[in-house]
Short mmCIF file of C-alpha atoms and ligand atoms in Angstrom, two decimals:
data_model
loop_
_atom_site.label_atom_id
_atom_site.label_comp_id
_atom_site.label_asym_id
_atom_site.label_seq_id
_atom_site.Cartn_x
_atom_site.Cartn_y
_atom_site.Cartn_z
CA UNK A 209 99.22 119.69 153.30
CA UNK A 210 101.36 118.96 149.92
CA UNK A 211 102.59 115.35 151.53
CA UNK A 212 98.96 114.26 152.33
CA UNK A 213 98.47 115.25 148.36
CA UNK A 214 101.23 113.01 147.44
CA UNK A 215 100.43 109.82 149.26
CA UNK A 216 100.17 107.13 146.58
CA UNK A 217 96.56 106.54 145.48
CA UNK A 218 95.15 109.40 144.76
CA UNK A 219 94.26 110.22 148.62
CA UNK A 220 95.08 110.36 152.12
CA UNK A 221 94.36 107.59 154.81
CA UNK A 222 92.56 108.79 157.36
CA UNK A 223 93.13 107.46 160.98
CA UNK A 224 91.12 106.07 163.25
CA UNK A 225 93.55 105.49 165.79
CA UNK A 226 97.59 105.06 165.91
CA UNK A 227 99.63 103.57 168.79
CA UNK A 228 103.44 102.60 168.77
CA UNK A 229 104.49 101.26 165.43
CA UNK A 230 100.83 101.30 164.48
CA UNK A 231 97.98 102.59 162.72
CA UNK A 232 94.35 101.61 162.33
CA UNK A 233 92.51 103.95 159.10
CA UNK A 234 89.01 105.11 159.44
CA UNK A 235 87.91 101.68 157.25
CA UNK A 236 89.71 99.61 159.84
CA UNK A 237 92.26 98.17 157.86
CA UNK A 238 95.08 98.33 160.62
CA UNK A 239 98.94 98.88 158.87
CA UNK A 240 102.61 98.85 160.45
CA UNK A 241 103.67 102.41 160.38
CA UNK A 242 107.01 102.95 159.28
CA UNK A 243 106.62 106.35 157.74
CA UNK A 244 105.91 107.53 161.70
CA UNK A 245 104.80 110.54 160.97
CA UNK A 246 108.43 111.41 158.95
CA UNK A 247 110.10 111.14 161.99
CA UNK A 248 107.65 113.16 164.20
CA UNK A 249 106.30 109.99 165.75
CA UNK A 250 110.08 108.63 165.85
CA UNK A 251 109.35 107.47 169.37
CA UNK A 252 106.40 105.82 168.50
CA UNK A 253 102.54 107.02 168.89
CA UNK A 254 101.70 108.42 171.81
CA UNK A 255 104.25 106.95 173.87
CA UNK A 256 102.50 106.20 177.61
CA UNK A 257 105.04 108.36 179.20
CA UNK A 258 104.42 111.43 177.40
CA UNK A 259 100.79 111.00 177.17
CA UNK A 260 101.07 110.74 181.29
CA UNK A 261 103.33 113.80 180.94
CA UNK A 262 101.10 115.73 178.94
CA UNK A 263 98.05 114.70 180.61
CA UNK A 264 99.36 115.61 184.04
CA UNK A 265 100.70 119.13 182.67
CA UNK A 266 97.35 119.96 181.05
CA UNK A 267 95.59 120.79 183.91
CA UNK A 268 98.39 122.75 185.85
CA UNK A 269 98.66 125.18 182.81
CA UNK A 270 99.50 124.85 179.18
CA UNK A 271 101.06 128.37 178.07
CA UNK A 272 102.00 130.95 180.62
CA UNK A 273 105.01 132.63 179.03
CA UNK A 274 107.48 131.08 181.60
CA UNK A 275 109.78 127.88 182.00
CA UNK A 276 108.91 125.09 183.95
CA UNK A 277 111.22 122.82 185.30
CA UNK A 278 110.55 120.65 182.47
CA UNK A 279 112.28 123.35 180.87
CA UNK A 280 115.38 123.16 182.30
CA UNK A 281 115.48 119.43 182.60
CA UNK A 282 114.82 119.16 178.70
CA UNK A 283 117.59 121.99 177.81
CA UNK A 284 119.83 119.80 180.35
CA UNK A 285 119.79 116.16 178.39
CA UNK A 286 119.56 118.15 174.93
CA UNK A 287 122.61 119.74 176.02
CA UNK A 288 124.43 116.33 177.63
CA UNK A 289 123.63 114.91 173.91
CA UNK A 290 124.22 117.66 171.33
CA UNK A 291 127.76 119.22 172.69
CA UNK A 292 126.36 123.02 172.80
CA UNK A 293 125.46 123.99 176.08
CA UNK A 294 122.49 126.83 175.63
CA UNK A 295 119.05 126.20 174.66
CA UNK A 296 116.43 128.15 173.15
CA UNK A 297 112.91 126.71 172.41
CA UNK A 298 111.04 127.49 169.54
CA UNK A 299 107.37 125.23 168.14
CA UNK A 300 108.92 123.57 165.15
CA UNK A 301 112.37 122.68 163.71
CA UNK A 302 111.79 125.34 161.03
CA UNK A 303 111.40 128.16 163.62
CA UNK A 304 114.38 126.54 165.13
CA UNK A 305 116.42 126.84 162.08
CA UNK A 306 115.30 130.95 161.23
CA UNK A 307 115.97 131.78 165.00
CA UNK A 308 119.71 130.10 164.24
CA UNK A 309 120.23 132.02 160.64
CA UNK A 310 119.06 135.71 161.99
CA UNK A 311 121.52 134.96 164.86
CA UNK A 312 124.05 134.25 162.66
CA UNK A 313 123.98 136.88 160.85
CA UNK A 314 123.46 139.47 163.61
CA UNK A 315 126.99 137.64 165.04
CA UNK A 316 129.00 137.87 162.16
CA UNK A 317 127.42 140.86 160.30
CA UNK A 318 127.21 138.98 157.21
CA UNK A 319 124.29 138.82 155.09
CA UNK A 320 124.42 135.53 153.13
CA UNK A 321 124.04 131.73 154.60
CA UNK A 322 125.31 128.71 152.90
CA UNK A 323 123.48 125.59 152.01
CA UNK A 324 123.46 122.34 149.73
CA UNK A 325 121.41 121.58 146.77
CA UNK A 326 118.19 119.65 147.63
CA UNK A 327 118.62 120.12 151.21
CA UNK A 328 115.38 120.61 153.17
CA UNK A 329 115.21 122.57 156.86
CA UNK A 330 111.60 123.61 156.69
CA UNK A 331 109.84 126.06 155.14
CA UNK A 332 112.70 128.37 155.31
CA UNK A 333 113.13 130.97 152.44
CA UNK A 334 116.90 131.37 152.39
CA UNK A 335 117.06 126.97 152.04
CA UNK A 336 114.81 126.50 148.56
CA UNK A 337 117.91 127.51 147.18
CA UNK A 338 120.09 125.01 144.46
CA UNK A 339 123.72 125.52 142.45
CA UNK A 340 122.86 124.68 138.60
CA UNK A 341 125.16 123.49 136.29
CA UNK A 342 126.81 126.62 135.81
CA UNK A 343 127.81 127.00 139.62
CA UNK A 344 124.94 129.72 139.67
CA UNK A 345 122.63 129.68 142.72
CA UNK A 346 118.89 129.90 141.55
CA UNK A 347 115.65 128.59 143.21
CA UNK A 348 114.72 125.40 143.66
CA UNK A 349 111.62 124.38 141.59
CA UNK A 350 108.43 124.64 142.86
CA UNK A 351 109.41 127.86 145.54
CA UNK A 352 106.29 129.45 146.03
CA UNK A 353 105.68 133.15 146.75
CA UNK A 354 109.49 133.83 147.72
CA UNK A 355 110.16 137.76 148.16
CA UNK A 356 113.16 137.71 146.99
CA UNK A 357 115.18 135.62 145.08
CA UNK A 358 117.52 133.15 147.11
CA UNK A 359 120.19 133.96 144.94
CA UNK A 360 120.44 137.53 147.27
CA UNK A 361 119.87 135.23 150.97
CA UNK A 362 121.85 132.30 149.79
CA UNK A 363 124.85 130.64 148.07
CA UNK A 364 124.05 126.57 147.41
CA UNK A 365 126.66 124.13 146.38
CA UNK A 366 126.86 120.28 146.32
CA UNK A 367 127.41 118.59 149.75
CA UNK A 368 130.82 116.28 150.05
CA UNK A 369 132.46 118.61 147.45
CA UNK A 370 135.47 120.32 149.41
CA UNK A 371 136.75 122.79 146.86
CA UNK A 372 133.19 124.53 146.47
CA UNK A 373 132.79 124.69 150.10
CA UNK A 374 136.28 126.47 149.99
CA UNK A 375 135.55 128.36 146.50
CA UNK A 376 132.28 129.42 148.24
CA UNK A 377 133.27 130.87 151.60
CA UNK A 378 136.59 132.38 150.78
CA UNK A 379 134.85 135.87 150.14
CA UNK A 380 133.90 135.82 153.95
CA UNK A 381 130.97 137.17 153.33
CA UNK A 382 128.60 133.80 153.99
CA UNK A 383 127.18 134.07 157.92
CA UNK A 384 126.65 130.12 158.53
CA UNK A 385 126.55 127.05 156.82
CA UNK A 386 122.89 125.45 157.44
CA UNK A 387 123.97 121.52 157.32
CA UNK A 388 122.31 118.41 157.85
CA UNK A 389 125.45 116.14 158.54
CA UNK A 390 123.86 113.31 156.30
CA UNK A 391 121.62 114.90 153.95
CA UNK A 392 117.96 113.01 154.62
CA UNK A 393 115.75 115.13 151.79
CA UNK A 394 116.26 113.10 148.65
CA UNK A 395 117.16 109.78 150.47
CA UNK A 396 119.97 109.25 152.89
CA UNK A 397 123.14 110.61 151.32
CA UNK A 398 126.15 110.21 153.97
CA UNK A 399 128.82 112.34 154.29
CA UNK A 400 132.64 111.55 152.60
CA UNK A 401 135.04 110.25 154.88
CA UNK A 402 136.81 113.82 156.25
CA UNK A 403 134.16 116.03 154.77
CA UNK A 404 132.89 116.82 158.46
CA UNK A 405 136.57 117.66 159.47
CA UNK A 406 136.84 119.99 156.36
CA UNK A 407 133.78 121.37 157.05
CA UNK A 408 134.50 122.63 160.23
CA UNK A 409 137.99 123.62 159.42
CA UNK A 410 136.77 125.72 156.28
CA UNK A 411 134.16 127.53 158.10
CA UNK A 412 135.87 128.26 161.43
CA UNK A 413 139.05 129.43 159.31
CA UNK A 414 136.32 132.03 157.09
CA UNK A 415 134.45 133.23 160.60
CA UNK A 416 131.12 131.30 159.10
CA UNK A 417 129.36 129.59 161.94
CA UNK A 418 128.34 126.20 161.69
CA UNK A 419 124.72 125.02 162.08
CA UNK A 420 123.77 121.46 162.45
CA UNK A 421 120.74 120.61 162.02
CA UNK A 422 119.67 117.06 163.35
CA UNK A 423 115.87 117.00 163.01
CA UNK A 424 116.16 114.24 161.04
CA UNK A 425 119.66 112.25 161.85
CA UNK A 426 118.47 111.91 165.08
CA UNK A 427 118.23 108.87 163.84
CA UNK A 428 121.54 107.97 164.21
CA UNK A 429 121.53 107.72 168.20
CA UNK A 430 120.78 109.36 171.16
CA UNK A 431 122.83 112.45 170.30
CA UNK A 432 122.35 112.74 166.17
CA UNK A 433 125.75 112.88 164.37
CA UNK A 434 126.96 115.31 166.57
CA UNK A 435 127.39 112.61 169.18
CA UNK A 436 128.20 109.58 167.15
CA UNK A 437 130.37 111.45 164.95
CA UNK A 438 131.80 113.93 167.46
CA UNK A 439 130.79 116.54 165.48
CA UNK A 440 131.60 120.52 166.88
CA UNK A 441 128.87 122.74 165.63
CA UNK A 442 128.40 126.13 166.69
CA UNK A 443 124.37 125.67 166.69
CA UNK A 444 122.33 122.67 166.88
CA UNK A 445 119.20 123.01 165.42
CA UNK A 446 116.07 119.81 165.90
CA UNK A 447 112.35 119.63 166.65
CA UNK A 448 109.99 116.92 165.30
CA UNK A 449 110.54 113.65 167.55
CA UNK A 450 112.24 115.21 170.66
CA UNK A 451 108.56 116.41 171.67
CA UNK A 452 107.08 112.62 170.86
CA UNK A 453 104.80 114.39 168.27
CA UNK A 454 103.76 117.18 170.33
CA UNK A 455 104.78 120.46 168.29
CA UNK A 456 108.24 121.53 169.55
CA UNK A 457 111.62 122.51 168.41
CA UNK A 458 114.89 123.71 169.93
CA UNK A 459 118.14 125.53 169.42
CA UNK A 460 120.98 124.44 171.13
CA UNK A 461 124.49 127.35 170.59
CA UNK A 462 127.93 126.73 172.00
CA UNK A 463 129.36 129.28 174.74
CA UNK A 464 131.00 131.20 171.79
CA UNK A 465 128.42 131.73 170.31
CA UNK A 466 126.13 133.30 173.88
CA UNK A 467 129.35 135.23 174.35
CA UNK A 468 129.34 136.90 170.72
CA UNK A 469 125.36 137.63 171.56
CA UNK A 470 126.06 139.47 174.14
CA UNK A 471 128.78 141.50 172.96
CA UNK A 472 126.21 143.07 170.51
CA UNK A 473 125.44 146.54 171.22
CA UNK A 474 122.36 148.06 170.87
CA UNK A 475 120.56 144.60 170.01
CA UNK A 476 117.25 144.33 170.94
CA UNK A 477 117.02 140.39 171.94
CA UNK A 478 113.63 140.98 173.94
CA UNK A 479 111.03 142.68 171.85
CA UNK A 480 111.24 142.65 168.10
CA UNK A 481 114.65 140.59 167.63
CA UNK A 482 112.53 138.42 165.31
CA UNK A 483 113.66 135.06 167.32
CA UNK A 484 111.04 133.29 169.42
CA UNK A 485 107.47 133.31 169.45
CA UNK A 486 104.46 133.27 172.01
CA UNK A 487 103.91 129.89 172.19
CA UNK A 488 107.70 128.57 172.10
CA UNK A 489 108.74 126.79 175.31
CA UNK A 490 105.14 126.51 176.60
CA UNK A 491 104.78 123.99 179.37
CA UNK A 492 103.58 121.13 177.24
CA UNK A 493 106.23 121.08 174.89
CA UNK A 494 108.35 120.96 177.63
CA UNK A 495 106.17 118.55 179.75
CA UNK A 496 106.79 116.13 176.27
CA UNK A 497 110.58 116.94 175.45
CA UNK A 498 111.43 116.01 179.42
CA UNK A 499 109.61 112.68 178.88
CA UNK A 500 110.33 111.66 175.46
CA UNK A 501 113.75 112.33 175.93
CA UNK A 502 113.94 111.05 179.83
CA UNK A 503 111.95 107.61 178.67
CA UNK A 504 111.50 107.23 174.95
CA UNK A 505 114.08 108.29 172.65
CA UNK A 506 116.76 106.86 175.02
CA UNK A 507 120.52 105.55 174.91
CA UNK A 508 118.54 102.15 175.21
CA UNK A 509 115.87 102.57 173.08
CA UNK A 510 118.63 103.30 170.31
CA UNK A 511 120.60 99.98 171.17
CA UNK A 512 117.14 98.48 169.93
CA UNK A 513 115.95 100.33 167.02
CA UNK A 514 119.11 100.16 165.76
CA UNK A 515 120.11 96.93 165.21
CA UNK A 516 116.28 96.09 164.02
CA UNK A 517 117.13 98.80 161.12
CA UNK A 518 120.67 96.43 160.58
CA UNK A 519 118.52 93.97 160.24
CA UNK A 520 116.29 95.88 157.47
CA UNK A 521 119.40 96.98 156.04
CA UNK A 522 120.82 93.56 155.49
CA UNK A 523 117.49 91.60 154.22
CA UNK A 524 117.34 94.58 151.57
CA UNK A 525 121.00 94.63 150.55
CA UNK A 526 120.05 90.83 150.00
CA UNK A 527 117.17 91.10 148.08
CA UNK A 528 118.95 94.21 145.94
CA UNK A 529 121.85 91.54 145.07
CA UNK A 530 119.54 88.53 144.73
CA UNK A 531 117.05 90.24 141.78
CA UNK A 532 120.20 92.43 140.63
CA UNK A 533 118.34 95.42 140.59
CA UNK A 534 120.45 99.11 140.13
CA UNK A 535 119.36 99.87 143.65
CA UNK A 536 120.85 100.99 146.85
CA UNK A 537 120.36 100.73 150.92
CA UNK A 538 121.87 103.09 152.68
CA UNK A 539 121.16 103.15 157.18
CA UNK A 540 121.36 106.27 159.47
CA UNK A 541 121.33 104.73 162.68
CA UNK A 542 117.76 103.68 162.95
CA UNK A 543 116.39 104.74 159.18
CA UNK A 544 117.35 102.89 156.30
CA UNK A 545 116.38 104.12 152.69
CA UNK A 546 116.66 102.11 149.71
CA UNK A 547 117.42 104.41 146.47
CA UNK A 548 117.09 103.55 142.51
CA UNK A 549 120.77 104.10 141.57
CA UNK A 550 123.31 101.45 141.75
CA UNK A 551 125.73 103.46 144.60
CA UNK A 552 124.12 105.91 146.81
CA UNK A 553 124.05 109.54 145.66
CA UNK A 554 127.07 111.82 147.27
CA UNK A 555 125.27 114.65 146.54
CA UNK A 556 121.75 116.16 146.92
CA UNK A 557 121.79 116.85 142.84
CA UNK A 558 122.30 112.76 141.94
CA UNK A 559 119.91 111.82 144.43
CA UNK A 560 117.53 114.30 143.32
CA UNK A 561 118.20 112.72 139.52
CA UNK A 562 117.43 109.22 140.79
CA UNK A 563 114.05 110.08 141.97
CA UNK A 564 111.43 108.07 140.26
CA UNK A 565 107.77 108.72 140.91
CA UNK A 566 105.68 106.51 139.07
CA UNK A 567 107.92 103.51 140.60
CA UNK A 568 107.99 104.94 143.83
CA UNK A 569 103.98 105.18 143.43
CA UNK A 570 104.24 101.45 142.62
CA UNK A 571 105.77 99.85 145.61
CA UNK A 572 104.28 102.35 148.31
CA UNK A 573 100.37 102.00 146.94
CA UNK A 574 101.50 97.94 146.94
CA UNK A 575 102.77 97.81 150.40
CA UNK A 576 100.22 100.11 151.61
CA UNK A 577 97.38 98.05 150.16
CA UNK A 578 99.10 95.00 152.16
CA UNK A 579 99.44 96.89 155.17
CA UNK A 580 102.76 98.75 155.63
CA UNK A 581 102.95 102.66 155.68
CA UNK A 582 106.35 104.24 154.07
CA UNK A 583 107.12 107.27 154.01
CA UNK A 584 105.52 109.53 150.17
CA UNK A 585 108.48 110.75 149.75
CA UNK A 586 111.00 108.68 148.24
CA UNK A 587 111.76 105.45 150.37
CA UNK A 588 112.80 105.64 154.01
CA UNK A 589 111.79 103.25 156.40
CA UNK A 590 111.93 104.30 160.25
CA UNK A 591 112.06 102.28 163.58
CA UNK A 592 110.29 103.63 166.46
CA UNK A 593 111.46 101.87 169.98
CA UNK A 594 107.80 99.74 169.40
CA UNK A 595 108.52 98.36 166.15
CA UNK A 596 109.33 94.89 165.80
CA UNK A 597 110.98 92.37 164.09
CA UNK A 598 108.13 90.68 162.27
CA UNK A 599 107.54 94.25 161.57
CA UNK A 600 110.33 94.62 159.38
CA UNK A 601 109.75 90.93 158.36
CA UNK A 602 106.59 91.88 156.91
CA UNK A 603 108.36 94.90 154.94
CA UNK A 604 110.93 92.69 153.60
CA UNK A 605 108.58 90.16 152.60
CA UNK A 606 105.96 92.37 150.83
CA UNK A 607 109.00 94.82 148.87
CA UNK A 608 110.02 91.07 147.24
CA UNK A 609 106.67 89.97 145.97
CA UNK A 610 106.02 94.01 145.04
CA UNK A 611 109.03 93.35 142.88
CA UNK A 612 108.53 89.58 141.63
CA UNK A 613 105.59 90.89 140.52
CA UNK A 614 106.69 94.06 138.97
CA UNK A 615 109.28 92.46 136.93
CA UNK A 616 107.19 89.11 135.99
CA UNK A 617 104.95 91.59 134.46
CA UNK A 618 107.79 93.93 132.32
C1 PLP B 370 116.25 118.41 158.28
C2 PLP B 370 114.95 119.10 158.56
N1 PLP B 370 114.95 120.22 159.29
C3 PLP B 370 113.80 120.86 159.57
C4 PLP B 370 112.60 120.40 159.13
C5 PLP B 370 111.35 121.15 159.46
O1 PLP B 370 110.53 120.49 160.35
P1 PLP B 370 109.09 121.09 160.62
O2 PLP B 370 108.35 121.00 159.33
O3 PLP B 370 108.52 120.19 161.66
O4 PLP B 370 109.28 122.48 161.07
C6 PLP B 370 112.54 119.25 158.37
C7 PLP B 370 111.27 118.71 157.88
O5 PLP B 370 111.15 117.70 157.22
C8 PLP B 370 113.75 118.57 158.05
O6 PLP B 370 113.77 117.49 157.28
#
């Protein structure tokens, strides 16, 4: 996989064993694990309660093509959480998020989606997609093997610019905006105060559907943004964590949305609609959503992670003001990200521009040889409900002497 490529070093750690907020590598150095599998082990490694739940599933049948009650009861809290009320299961967050686009377009009969530079949903075609300088849409670098060019799929623009999002819908001819509400790809970069309301206004007044996609901002509570921001999407879109690390995704769509579905005629949603897949919904997926969402990633277990990541948030802030350094911290509920530009990026495009590997390199290879685990990619910094304080203590400590060090020697 291209992340395991780009872990500082020159290689991959291989693991021995992992539990909660830890990790022990095949030479038995042992490490805190903040990276957590980029969010997929949000809730911690192999939390008890879904290893009970998927142990005590695995012998009463793993895939049979049906829902369980596990089923129901997972589609139940997703819905109490995310504000749409019908749920759909799919393996992954990607298949999540091309199940919610071919929808869209089959509602609304329009061809082209809508999404912002340097966003990432997955390894989904119409997303490698970024506006140049020119307002142009083109692909982003390094798409390989596309069929077509994005350009055709996909109009990009810059999140928390209003005007473009107006400029770029007003031909009614984009399907659905595919959003994270705070962009997580190139570090944290939160939306504008009212941007969310214009968002939704904008679209709704155009006929374009609004997908959310909270695979990642999760992180901000129990319910995402949609929750803490009382967001109204017309699909919710999130895998990763809400299976505890076992492969599962989900889409969640409003009533509107079911309704306009099955006003379709002649739609074939039951053979070869090209939504679903063998596999999606089986019982262990749902055996792991029911318990990671019943027991791990709770209300409560936010109230903790959350303030822990304050506390990360703060110590950095501190440290970013005490050694004067261009930086930034920005949190997302339970993630915090520190950036190399002296106010966070507004836009995918800046925070793409403040990207810098070889320092990047630096301070993950130095806290990794000192045993803490960051993410590869750029620098977030994730709480799982096992993490603890002297956790992030030892983060803290080991990101000043990286850079006491680092600018002794310049
Ligand atoms: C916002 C967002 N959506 C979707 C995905 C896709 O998740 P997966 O690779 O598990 O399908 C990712 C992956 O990083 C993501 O960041």
């Amino acid at each position: 996989m291209p992340w395991m490529a780009r872990w500082p070093g020159g290689f991959p750690l291989y693991v021995k064993h992992a539990a909660g907020a830890h990790l022990v590598d095949v030479d038995d150095h042992a490490y805190v694990d903040l990276c957590l599998g980029d969010t997929g082990a949000m809730g911690g490694h192999s939390p008890p309660a879904v290893v009970h739940a998927v142990q005590s599933q695995l012998g009463r049948g793993i895939t049979m093509m049906l829902p369980t009650e596990d089923s129901m009861r997972a589609a139940e809290e997703l819905a109490r959480r995310f504000r749409v009320d019908h749920w759909q299961f799919t393996l992954s967050a990607t298949d999540a998020n091309r199940c919610a686009l071919r929808l869209a377009r089959q509602i609304t009969g329009r061809k082209k989606i809508l999404v912002f530079s340097y966003c990432y949903h997955g390894t989904v075609d119409e997303a490698f997609a970024v506006r140049d300088s020119h307002g142009q849409t083109r692909p982003r670098e390094g798409n390989v093997g596309s069929a077509v060019d994005p350009a055709t799929t996909t109009r990009a623009i810059e999140f928390n610019d209003v005007m473009q999002l107006e400029h770029a819908l007003a031909d009614e001819s984009i399907a659905c905006v595919l959003a994270e509400p705070a962009m997580t790809n190139m570090g944290i970069v939160l939306p504008i105060a009212g941007y969310h309301d214009a968002l939704r206004t904008i679209s709704r007044r155009h006929g374009t559907l609004l997908i959310i996609d909270e695979t990642h901002t999760f992180s901000m509570g129990a319910g995402g943004c949609t929750q803490a921001w009382g967001l109204d999407p017309d699909i919710v879109t999130i895998g990763k964590s809400i299976g505890g690390g076992i492969p599962s995704g989900a889409l969640g769509m409003n009533a509107r949305v079911v309704r306009d579905l099955s006003l379709q005629q002649g739609v074939d949603y039951e053979d070869t609609g090209g939504v679903g897949g063998t596999l999606a919904g089986n019982a262990i997926s749902a055996a792991a959503m029911c318990a990671t969402l019943e027991q791990v990633l709770t209300a409560e277990a936010f109230d903790r992670m959350i303030p822990l990541a304050s506390e990360l948030h703060r110590s950095i802030q501190r440290l970013i003001e005490s050694h004067q350094l261009p930086w930034n911290v920005v949190q997302l509920g339970c993630r915090v990200e520190y950036g190399f530009r002296p106010k966070p990026a507004q836009n995918g495009t800046e925070a793409h521009a403040s990207a810098d590997r070889e320092l990047e390199s630096y301070l993950h290879l130095y806290l990794l040889n000192r045993g803490v685990l960051i993410t590869p990619f750029h620098n977030m910094v994730l709480m799982s409900p096992t993490t603890t304080l002297d956790d992030v203590t030892l983060h803290d400590r080991l990101l000043t002497t990286a850079i006491d060090e680092l600018m002794a020697a310049v």
